[in-house]
PDB file of C-alpha atoms in Angstrom:
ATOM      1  CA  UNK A  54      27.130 -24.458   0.709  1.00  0.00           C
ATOM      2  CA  UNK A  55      29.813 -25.694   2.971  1.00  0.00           C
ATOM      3  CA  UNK A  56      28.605 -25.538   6.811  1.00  0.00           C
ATOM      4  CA  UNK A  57      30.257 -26.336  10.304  1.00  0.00           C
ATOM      5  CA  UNK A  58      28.679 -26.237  13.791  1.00  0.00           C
ATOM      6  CA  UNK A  59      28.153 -22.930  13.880  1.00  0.00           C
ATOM      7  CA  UNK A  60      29.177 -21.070  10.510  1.00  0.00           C
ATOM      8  CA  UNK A  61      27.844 -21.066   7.113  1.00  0.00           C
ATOM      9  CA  UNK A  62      30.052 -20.440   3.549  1.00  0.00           C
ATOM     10  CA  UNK A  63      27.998 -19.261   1.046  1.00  0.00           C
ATOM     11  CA  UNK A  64      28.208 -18.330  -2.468  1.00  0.00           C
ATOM     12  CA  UNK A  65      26.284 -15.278  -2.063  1.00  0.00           C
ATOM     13  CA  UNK A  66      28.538 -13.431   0.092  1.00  0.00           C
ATOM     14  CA  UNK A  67      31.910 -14.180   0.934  1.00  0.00           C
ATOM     15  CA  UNK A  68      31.599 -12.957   4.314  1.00  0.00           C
ATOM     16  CA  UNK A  69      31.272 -16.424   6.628  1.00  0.00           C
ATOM     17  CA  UNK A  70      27.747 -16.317   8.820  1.00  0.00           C
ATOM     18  CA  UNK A  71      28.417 -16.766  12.519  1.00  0.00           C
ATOM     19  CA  UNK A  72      24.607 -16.433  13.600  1.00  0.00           C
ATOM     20  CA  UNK A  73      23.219 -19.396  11.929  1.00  0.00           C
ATOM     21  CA  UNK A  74      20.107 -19.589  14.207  1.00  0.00           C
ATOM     22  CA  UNK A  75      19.372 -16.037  13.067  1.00  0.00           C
ATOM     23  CA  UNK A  76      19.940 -16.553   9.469  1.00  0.00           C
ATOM     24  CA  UNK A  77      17.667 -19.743   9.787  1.00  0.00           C
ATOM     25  CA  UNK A  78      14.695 -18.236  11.633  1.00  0.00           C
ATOM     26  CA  UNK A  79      14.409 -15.115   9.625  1.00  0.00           C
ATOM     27  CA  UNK A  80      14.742 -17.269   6.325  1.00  0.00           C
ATOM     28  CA  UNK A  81      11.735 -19.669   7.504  1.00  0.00           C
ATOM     29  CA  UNK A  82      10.017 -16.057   8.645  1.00  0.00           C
ATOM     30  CA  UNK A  83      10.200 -15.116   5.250  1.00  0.00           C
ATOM     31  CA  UNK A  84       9.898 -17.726   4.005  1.00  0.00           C
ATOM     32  CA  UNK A  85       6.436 -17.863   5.393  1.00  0.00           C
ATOM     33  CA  UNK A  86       5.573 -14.565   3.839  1.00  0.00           C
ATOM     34  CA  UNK A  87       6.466 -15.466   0.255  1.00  0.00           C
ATOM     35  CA  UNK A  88       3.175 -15.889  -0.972  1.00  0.00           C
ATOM     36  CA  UNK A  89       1.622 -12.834   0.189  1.00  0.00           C
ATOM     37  CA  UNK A  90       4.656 -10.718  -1.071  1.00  0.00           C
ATOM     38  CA  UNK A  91       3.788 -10.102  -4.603  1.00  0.00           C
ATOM     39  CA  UNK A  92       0.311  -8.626  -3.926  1.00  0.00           C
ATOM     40  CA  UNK A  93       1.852  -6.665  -0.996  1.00  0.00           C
ATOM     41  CA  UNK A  94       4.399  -5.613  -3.640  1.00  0.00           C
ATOM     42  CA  UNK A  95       1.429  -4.489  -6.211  1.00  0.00           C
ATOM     43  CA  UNK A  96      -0.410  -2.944  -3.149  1.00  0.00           C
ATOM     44  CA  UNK A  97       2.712  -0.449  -2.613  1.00  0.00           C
ATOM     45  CA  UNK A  98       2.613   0.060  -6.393  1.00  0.00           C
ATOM     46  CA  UNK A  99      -0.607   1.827  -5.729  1.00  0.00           C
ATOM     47  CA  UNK A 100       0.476   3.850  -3.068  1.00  0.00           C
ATOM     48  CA  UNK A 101       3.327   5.185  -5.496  1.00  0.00           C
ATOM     49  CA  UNK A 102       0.968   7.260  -6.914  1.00  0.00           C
ATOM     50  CA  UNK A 103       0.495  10.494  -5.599  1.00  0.00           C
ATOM     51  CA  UNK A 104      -3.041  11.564  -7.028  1.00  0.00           C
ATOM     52  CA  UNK A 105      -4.632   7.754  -5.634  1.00  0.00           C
ATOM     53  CA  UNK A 106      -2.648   9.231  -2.161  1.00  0.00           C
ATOM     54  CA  UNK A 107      -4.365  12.599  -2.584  1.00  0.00           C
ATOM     55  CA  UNK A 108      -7.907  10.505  -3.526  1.00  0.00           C
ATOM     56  CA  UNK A 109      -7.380   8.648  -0.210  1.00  0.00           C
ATOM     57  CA  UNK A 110      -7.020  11.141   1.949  1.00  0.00           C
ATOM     58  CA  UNK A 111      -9.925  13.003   0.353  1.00  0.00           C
ATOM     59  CA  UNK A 112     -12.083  10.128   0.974  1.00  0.00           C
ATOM     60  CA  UNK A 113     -10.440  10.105   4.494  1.00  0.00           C
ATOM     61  CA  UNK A 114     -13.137  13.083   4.860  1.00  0.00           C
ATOM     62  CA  UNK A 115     -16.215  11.422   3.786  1.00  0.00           C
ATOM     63  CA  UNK A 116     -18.253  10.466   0.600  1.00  0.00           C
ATOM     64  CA  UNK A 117     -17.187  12.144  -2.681  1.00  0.00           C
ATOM     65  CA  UNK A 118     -18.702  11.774  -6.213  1.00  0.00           C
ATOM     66  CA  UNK A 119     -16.358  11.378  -8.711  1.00  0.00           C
ATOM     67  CA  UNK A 120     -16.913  15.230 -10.431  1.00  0.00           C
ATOM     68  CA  UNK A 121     -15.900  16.535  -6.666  1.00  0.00           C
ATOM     69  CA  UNK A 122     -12.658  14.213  -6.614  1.00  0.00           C
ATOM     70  CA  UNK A 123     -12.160  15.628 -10.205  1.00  0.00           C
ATOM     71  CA  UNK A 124     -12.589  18.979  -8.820  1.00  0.00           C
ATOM     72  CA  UNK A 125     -10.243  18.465  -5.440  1.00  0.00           C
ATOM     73  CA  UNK A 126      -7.257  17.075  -8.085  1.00  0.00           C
ATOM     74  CA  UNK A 127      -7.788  19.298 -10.616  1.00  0.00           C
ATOM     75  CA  UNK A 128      -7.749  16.782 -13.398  1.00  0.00           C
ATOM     76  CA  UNK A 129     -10.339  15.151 -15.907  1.00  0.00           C
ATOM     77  CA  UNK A 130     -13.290  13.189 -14.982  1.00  0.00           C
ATOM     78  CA  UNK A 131     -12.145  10.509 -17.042  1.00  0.00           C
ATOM     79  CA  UNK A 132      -8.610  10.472 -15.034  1.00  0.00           C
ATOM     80  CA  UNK A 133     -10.582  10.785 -11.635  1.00  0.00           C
ATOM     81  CA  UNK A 134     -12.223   7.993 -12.667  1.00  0.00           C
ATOM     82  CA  UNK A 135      -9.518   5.802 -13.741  1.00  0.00           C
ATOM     83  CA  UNK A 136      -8.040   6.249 -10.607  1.00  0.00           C
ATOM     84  CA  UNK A 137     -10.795   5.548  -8.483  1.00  0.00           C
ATOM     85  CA  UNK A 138     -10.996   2.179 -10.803  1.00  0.00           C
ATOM     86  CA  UNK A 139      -7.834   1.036  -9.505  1.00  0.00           C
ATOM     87  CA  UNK A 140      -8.399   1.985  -5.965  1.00  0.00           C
ATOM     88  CA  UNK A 141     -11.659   0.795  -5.827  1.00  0.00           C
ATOM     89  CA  UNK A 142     -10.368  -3.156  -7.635  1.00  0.00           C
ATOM     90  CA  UNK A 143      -7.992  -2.888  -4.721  1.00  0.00           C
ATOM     91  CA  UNK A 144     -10.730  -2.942  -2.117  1.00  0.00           C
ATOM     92  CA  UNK A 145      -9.583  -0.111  -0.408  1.00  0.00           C
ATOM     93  CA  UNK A 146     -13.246   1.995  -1.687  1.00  0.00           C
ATOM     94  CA  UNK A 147     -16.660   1.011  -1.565  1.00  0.00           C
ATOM     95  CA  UNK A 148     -19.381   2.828  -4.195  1.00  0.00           C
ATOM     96  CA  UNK A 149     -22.834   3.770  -4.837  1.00  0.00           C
ATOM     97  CA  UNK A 150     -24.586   4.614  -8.319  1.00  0.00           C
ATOM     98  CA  UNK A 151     -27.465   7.648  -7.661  1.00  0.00           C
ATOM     99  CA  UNK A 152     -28.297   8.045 -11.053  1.00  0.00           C
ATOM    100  CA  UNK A 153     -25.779   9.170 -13.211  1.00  0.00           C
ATOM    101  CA  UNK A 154     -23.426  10.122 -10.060  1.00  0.00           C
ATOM    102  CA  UNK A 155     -21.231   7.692  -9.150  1.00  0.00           C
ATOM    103  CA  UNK A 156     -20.210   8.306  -5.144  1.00  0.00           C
ATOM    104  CA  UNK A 157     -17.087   6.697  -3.202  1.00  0.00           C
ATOM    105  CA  UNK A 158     -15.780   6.544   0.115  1.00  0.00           C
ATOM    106  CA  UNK A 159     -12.998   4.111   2.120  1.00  0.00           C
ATOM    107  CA  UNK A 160     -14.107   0.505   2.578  1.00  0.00           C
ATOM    108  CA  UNK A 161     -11.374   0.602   5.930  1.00  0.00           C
ATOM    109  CA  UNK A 162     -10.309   3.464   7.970  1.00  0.00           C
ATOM    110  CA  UNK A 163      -7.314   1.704   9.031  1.00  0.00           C
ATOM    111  CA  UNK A 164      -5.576   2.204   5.707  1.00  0.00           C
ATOM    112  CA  UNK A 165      -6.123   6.189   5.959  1.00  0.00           C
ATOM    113  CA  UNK A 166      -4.667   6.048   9.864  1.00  0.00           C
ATOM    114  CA  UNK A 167      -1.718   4.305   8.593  1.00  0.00           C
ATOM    115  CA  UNK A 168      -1.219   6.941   5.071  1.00  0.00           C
ATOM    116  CA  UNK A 169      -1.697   9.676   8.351  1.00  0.00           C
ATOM    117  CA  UNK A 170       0.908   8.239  10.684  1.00  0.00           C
ATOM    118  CA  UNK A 171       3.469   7.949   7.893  1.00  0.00           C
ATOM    119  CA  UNK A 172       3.148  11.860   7.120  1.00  0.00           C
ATOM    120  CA  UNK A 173       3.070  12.870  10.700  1.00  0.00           C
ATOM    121  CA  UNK A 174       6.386  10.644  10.743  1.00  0.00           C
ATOM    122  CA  UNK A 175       7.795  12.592   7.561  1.00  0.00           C
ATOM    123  CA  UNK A 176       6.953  15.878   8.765  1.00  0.00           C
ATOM    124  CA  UNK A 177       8.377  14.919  12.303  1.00  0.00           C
ATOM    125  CA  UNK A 178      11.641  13.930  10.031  1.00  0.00           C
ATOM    126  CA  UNK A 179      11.499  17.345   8.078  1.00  0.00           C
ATOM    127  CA  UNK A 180      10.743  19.404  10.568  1.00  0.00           C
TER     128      UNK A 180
END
């Protein structure tokens, strides 16, 4: 990497870089970020998912045990409950045993307000 005063040559793009401050504060920004990033990355994985969406935003409205989630999705128990595995080794659910029942709910509102604000957002976008 060849650099002057002001401009950077680089091998990635041909294209010479005139705002080398910029370049070099976002880079340490990032920078800065990098270890976070791959669990951020398997967090959005999750959210890829439409039926852990749909389990979210049923939780959004209180406790459910897992034969009502099964019954809201229309899917197995045994799906329902792998699901609710993943969400709930996330963090993002909390759980109590009563018996053979096995309730959940959200461990932290704020993900549900932020799943809410994105739709309104879509639908604004749609509509």
């Amino acid at each position: 990497m060849k650099s002057s005063s002001n401009v950077i040559s680089s091998p990635v793009c041909k294209v010479t870089c005139f705002e080398l401050e910029k370049v070099a504060r976002i880079k340490a920004d990032l920078a800065k970020e990098e270890s976070v990033l791959p669990t951020l990355s398997d967090m959005y994985k999750l959210l890829g998912n439409q039926t852990r969406l749909k389990i979210l935003l049923a939780l959004g409205q209180g406790e459910l045990c897992v034969c009502d989630i099964s019954h809201v999705l229309g899917i197995s128990i045994a799906a329902t409950s792998h699901q609710l595995k993943l969400l709930y080794k996330q963090g993002w659910l909390l759980k109590r045993d009563d018996g053979k029942m096995v309730y959940y709910w959200l461990h932290d509102m704020s993900l549900l307000a932020a799943l809410k604000n994105d739709m309104r957002m879509l639908r604004a976008r749609s509509g």
